[in-house]
CSV table of C-alpha atoms in Angstrom, one decimal:
chain,number,residue,atom,x,y,z
A,1,UNK,CA,-14.9,57.0,-32.7
A,2,UNK,CA,-12.0,59.0,-31.0
A,3,UNK,CA,-8.3,57.0,-31.4
A,4,UNK,CA,-6.1,56.7,-28.4
A,5,UNK,CA,-2.1,57.3,-29.0
A,6,UNK,CA,0.6,57.9,-26.8
A,7,UNK,CA,1.0,61.8,-26.4
A,8,UNK,CA,4.5,61.3,-26.2
A,9,UNK,CA,4.7,58.9,-29.0
A,10,UNK,CA,3.0,61.0,-31.3
A,11,UNK,CA,5.2,64.5,-30.4
A,12,UNK,CA,8.4,62.6,-31.0
A,13,UNK,CA,10.5,65.1,-33.4
A,14,UNK,CA,8.5,68.1,-32.3
A,15,UNK,CA,8.5,68.8,-28.4
A,16,UNK,CA,9.5,65.4,-27.8
A,17,UNK,CA,12.9,63.8,-27.5
A,18,UNK,CA,13.6,60.0,-27.1
A,19,UNK,CA,14.6,58.6,-23.8
A,20,UNK,CA,17.1,55.9,-25.4
A,21,UNK,CA,19.6,57.6,-27.3
A,22,UNK,CA,21.8,54.7,-29.5
A,23,UNK,CA,22.2,53.3,-32.8
A,24,UNK,CA,22.0,49.4,-33.5
A,25,UNK,CA,22.4,47.0,-36.7
A,26,UNK,CA,18.5,45.5,-37.2
A,27,UNK,CA,19.7,42.3,-35.4
A,28,UNK,CA,20.8,43.8,-32.5
A,29,UNK,CA,18.1,46.0,-32.0
A,30,UNK,CA,16.0,44.1,-29.9
A,31,UNK,CA,18.6,43.0,-27.7
A,32,UNK,CA,19.5,47.0,-26.9
A,33,UNK,CA,15.8,47.8,-26.2
A,34,UNK,CA,15.6,44.4,-23.4
A,35,UNK,CA,19.0,45.7,-22.4
A,36,UNK,CA,17.1,49.5,-21.9
A,37,UNK,CA,14.5,48.1,-20.4
A,38,UNK,CA,16.6,45.7,-17.5
A,39,UNK,CA,18.3,49.3,-16.8
A,40,UNK,CA,15.3,50.9,-15.8
A,41,UNK,CA,13.5,48.6,-14.0
A,42,UNK,CA,16.6,47.4,-12.2
A,43,UNK,CA,17.4,50.9,-11.3
A,44,UNK,CA,13.8,51.4,-10.4
A,45,UNK,CA,13.9,48.3,-8.0
A,46,UNK,CA,17.5,49.2,-6.5
A,47,UNK,CA,15.5,52.6,-5.2
A,48,UNK,CA,12.3,50.8,-4.1
A,49,UNK,CA,14.3,48.1,-1.9
A,50,UNK,CA,17.2,50.4,-0.3
A,51,UNK,CA,16.2,53.9,0.3
A,52,UNK,CA,13.3,53.8,2.7
A,53,UNK,CA,10.9,56.6,1.4
A,54,UNK,CA,8.9,58.7,4.0
A,55,UNK,CA,6.1,59.8,1.5
A,56,UNK,CA,6.0,56.9,-0.7
A,57,UNK,CA,7.5,59.0,-4.0
A,58,UNK,CA,10.5,58.0,-5.1
A,59,UNK,CA,11.2,60.6,-7.2
A,60,UNK,CA,12.3,58.8,-10.6
A,61,UNK,CA,10.8,61.4,-13.0
A,62,UNK,CA,13.1,59.3,-16.1
A,63,UNK,CA,15.8,57.6,-17.0
A,64,UNK,CA,17.8,58.4,-20.3
A,65,UNK,CA,20.1,56.6,-21.8
A,66,UNK,CA,22.8,56.8,-24.2
A,67,UNK,CA,24.9,53.9,-25.3
A,68,UNK,CA,28.6,54.2,-27.4
A,69,UNK,CA,30.6,51.7,-28.3
A,70,UNK,CA,32.5,51.6,-24.5
A,71,UNK,CA,30.6,53.4,-22.5
A,72,UNK,CA,26.4,53.4,-21.6
A,73,UNK,CA,25.7,56.3,-19.7
A,74,UNK,CA,22.9,56.1,-17.7
A,75,UNK,CA,21.1,59.7,-16.2
A,76,UNK,CA,18.4,59.6,-13.5
A,77,UNK,CA,16.2,62.3,-13.4
A,78,UNK,CA,15.1,62.7,-9.9
A,79,UNK,CA,12.7,64.6,-7.9
A,80,UNK,CA,14.3,63.8,-4.5
A,81,UNK,CA,18.0,63.3,-5.4
A,82,UNK,CA,18.8,63.6,-1.6
A,83,UNK,CA,17.3,60.3,-1.2
A,84,UNK,CA,20.2,58.7,-3.1
A,85,UNK,CA,23.2,61.2,-2.5
A,86,UNK,CA,22.8,62.3,1.3
A,87,UNK,CA,22.2,59.1,2.6
A,88,UNK,CA,25.4,57.4,1.3
A,89,UNK,CA,27.5,58.4,-1.3
A,90,UNK,CA,28.8,55.2,-1.7
A,91,UNK,CA,24.9,54.2,-2.9
A,92,UNK,CA,25.5,55.0,-6.6
A,93,UNK,CA,28.7,53.1,-6.8
A,94,UNK,CA,26.9,49.9,-5.6
A,95,UNK,CA,24.1,50.7,-8.1
A,96,UNK,CA,26.9,50.7,-10.8
A,97,UNK,CA,28.8,47.6,-9.3
A,98,UNK,CA,25.5,46.2,-9.6
A,99,UNK,CA,24.1,46.3,-12.9
A,100,UNK,CA,27.4,45.6,-14.5
A,101,UNK,CA,27.4,42.3,-13.2
A,102,UNK,CA,23.4,42.3,-13.9
A,103,UNK,CA,24.5,43.3,-17.7
A,104,UNK,CA,27.9,41.4,-17.6
A,105,UNK,CA,29.1,44.3,-20.2
A,106,UNK,CA,32.5,43.3,-20.5
A,107,UNK,CA,34.1,46.0,-22.7
A,108,UNK,CA,31.8,48.0,-21.7
A,109,UNK,CA,32.1,51.1,-19.0
A,110,UNK,CA,28.7,51.9,-17.1
A,111,UNK,CA,28.2,55.2,-15.8
A,112,UNK,CA,25.6,56.7,-13.8
A,113,UNK,CA,24.7,60.0,-13.3
A,114,UNK,CA,21.9,61.7,-11.2
A,115,UNK,CA,20.2,65.1,-12.3
A,116,UNK,CA,18.0,66.7,-10.0
A,117,UNK,CA,14.3,67.7,-11.5
A,118,UNK,CA,13.5,71.6,-10.7
A,119,UNK,CA,9.9,71.2,-10.2
A,120,UNK,CA,9.3,67.7,-8.8
A,121,UNK,CA,5.0,67.3,-9.1
A,122,UNK,CA,5.9,68.9,-13.1
A,123,UNK,CA,6.4,65.0,-13.4
A,124,UNK,CA,3.9,62.8,-14.6
A,125,UNK,CA,5.8,59.8,-13.3
A,126,UNK,CA,6.4,61.3,-9.6
A,127,UNK,CA,2.6,62.2,-9.0
A,128,UNK,CA,1.7,59.0,-10.1
A,129,UNK,CA,3.8,57.8,-8.0
A,130,UNK,CA,2.6,60.6,-5.1
A,131,UNK,CA,-1.7,59.0,-6.0
A,132,UNK,CA,-0.4,55.1,-6.2
A,133,UNK,CA,1.3,56.0,-2.2
A,134,UNK,CA,-2.2,57.4,-1.1
A,135,UNK,CA,-4.1,54.8,-2.6
A,136,UNK,CA,-2.2,52.4,-1.1
A,137,UNK,CA,-2.7,53.8,2.3
A,138,UNK,CA,-6.7,54.0,1.5
A,139,UNK,CA,-7.0,57.6,1.0
A,140,UNK,CA,-10.4,58.2,-1.0
A,141,UNK,CA,-9.4,58.4,-5.1
A,142,UNK,CA,-10.7,62.2,-4.7
A,143,UNK,CA,-8.9,63.7,-2.1
A,144,UNK,CA,-5.7,61.9,-3.6
A,145,UNK,CA,-6.6,63.6,-6.9
A,146,UNK,CA,-7.6,67.1,-5.6
A,147,UNK,CA,-4.1,67.2,-3.8
A,148,UNK,CA,-2.2,66.0,-7.0
A,149,UNK,CA,-3.9,68.5,-8.7
A,150,UNK,CA,-3.0,71.5,-5.8
A,151,UNK,CA,0.6,70.1,-6.5
A,152,UNK,CA,1.0,70.3,-10.2
A,153,UNK,CA,-1.0,74.0,-10.1
A,154,UNK,CA,1.8,74.9,-7.3
A,155,UNK,CA,4.8,73.7,-9.6
A,156,UNK,CA,3.1,76.0,-12.5
A,157,UNK,CA,1.6,73.8,-15.0
A,158,UNK,CA,-0.8,75.1,-17.7
A,159,UNK,CA,-3.2,72.1,-17.2
A,160,UNK,CA,-3.6,68.6,-15.2
A,161,UNK,CA,-5.6,65.7,-16.3
A,162,UNK,CA,-5.6,62.4,-14.2
A,163,UNK,CA,-7.3,59.1,-14.7
A,164,UNK,CA,-7.4,56.4,-12.4
A,165,UNK,CA,-9.2,53.1,-13.5
A,166,UNK,CA,-9.8,49.5,-11.7
A,167,UNK,CA,-11.2,48.3,-8.2
A,168,UNK,CA,-11.7,52.0,-7.4
A,169,UNK,CA,-12.2,52.3,-3.3
A,170,UNK,CA,-12.3,48.3,-3.4
A,171,UNK,CA,-15.8,48.6,-5.0
A,172,UNK,CA,-16.9,44.8,-6.7
A,173,UNK,CA,-17.2,46.5,-10.1
A,174,UNK,CA,-14.6,48.5,-12.0
A,175,UNK,CA,-15.2,51.8,-13.3
A,176,UNK,CA,-12.7,54.8,-14.4
A,177,UNK,CA,-13.6,58.0,-12.8
A,178,UNK,CA,-11.1,60.8,-14.0
A,179,UNK,CA,-10.6,64.8,-13.4
A,180,UNK,CA,-9.2,67.9,-15.1
A,181,UNK,CA,-7.6,71.3,-14.2
A,182,UNK,CA,-6.7,73.9,-16.7
A,183,UNK,CA,-6.4,73.5,-20.9
A,184,UNK,CA,-5.1,69.7,-22.0
A,185,UNK,CA,-4.9,70.0,-25.8
A,186,UNK,CA,-4.0,66.7,-26.6
A,187,UNK,CA,-4.6,66.9,-30.2
A,188,UNK,CA,-2.0,69.8,-30.7
A,189,UNK,CA,1.4,68.3,-31.6
A,190,UNK,CA,3.0,71.6,-30.9
A,191,UNK,CA,1.9,71.6,-27.0
A,192,UNK,CA,4.5,70.0,-24.5
A,193,UNK,CA,2.4,67.5,-23.3
A,194,UNK,CA,4.3,64.8,-20.4
A,195,UNK,CA,2.2,61.4,-20.1
A,196,UNK,CA,2.4,58.6,-17.8
A,197,UNK,CA,1.0,55.0,-17.1
A,198,UNK,CA,1.6,54.0,-13.9
A,199,UNK,CA,0.0,50.4,-12.2
A,200,UNK,CA,-0.5,50.6,-8.6
A,201,UNK,CA,-1.3,47.0,-6.6
A,202,UNK,CA,-3.5,47.6,-3.8
A,203,UNK,CA,-5.4,44.6,-1.6
A,204,UNK,CA,-8.2,44.7,-3.6
A,205,UNK,CA,-6.4,44.6,-6.9
A,206,UNK,CA,-4.2,46.5,-9.7
A,207,UNK,CA,-5.3,50.2,-10.4
A,208,UNK,CA,-3.8,52.2,-13.6
A,209,UNK,CA,-3.1,55.9,-13.0
A,210,UNK,CA,-3.1,57.9,-15.9
A,211,UNK,CA,-1.7,61.1,-15.9
A,212,UNK,CA,-1.3,64.0,-18.8
A,213,UNK,CA,0.3,67.2,-17.7
A,214,UNK,CA,0.5,69.9,-20.5
A,215,UNK,CA,3.3,72.1,-19.8
A,216,UNK,CA,3.5,74.6,-22.2
A,217,UNK,CA,3.1,75.7,-26.5
A,218,UNK,CA,6.2,76.1,-28.0
């Protein structure tokens, strides 16, 4: 049978690089991983709570973390960074101070930077958020998928595959629906494929959204 593997881990070292860059001794390794998870969750929650988003898309593509002895550098790649920057410039500082309290990093400095993603809908996370927003507003899943595929095609990708699983449209029996447009060569390691898995809580239950986007061949 076909064995499924996460396309990002499968391509580490060829087309994919690590999202967290740091070095730790074996005994501190797990702490560092938990700290990374805390940072990512904190940023996502902060943006969800403090920024009223009209389209339901927060637009976080990815969060990269680099750690040194005295510094934690966090880069947030956003599709629509004006949500954070334009509103109030002190929002980022507030986020920084709150996070420093949360992590209680006394002897380390925390630095948050925001980078802009050129084509927002080339990022599977942002696309999955868009679909999740549509499903929460009870748009039929086929319409949401088709609209998402249109958006990625406008962003100039070579192929996209979207899969939604769970109680779709509130049906009693859970099922899996998927749709593919263009090429998505998952077996080719040189093919740069971006992937994300996103859970969305609807009133019927939890749905899982998976998005594969084929960007280009290295």
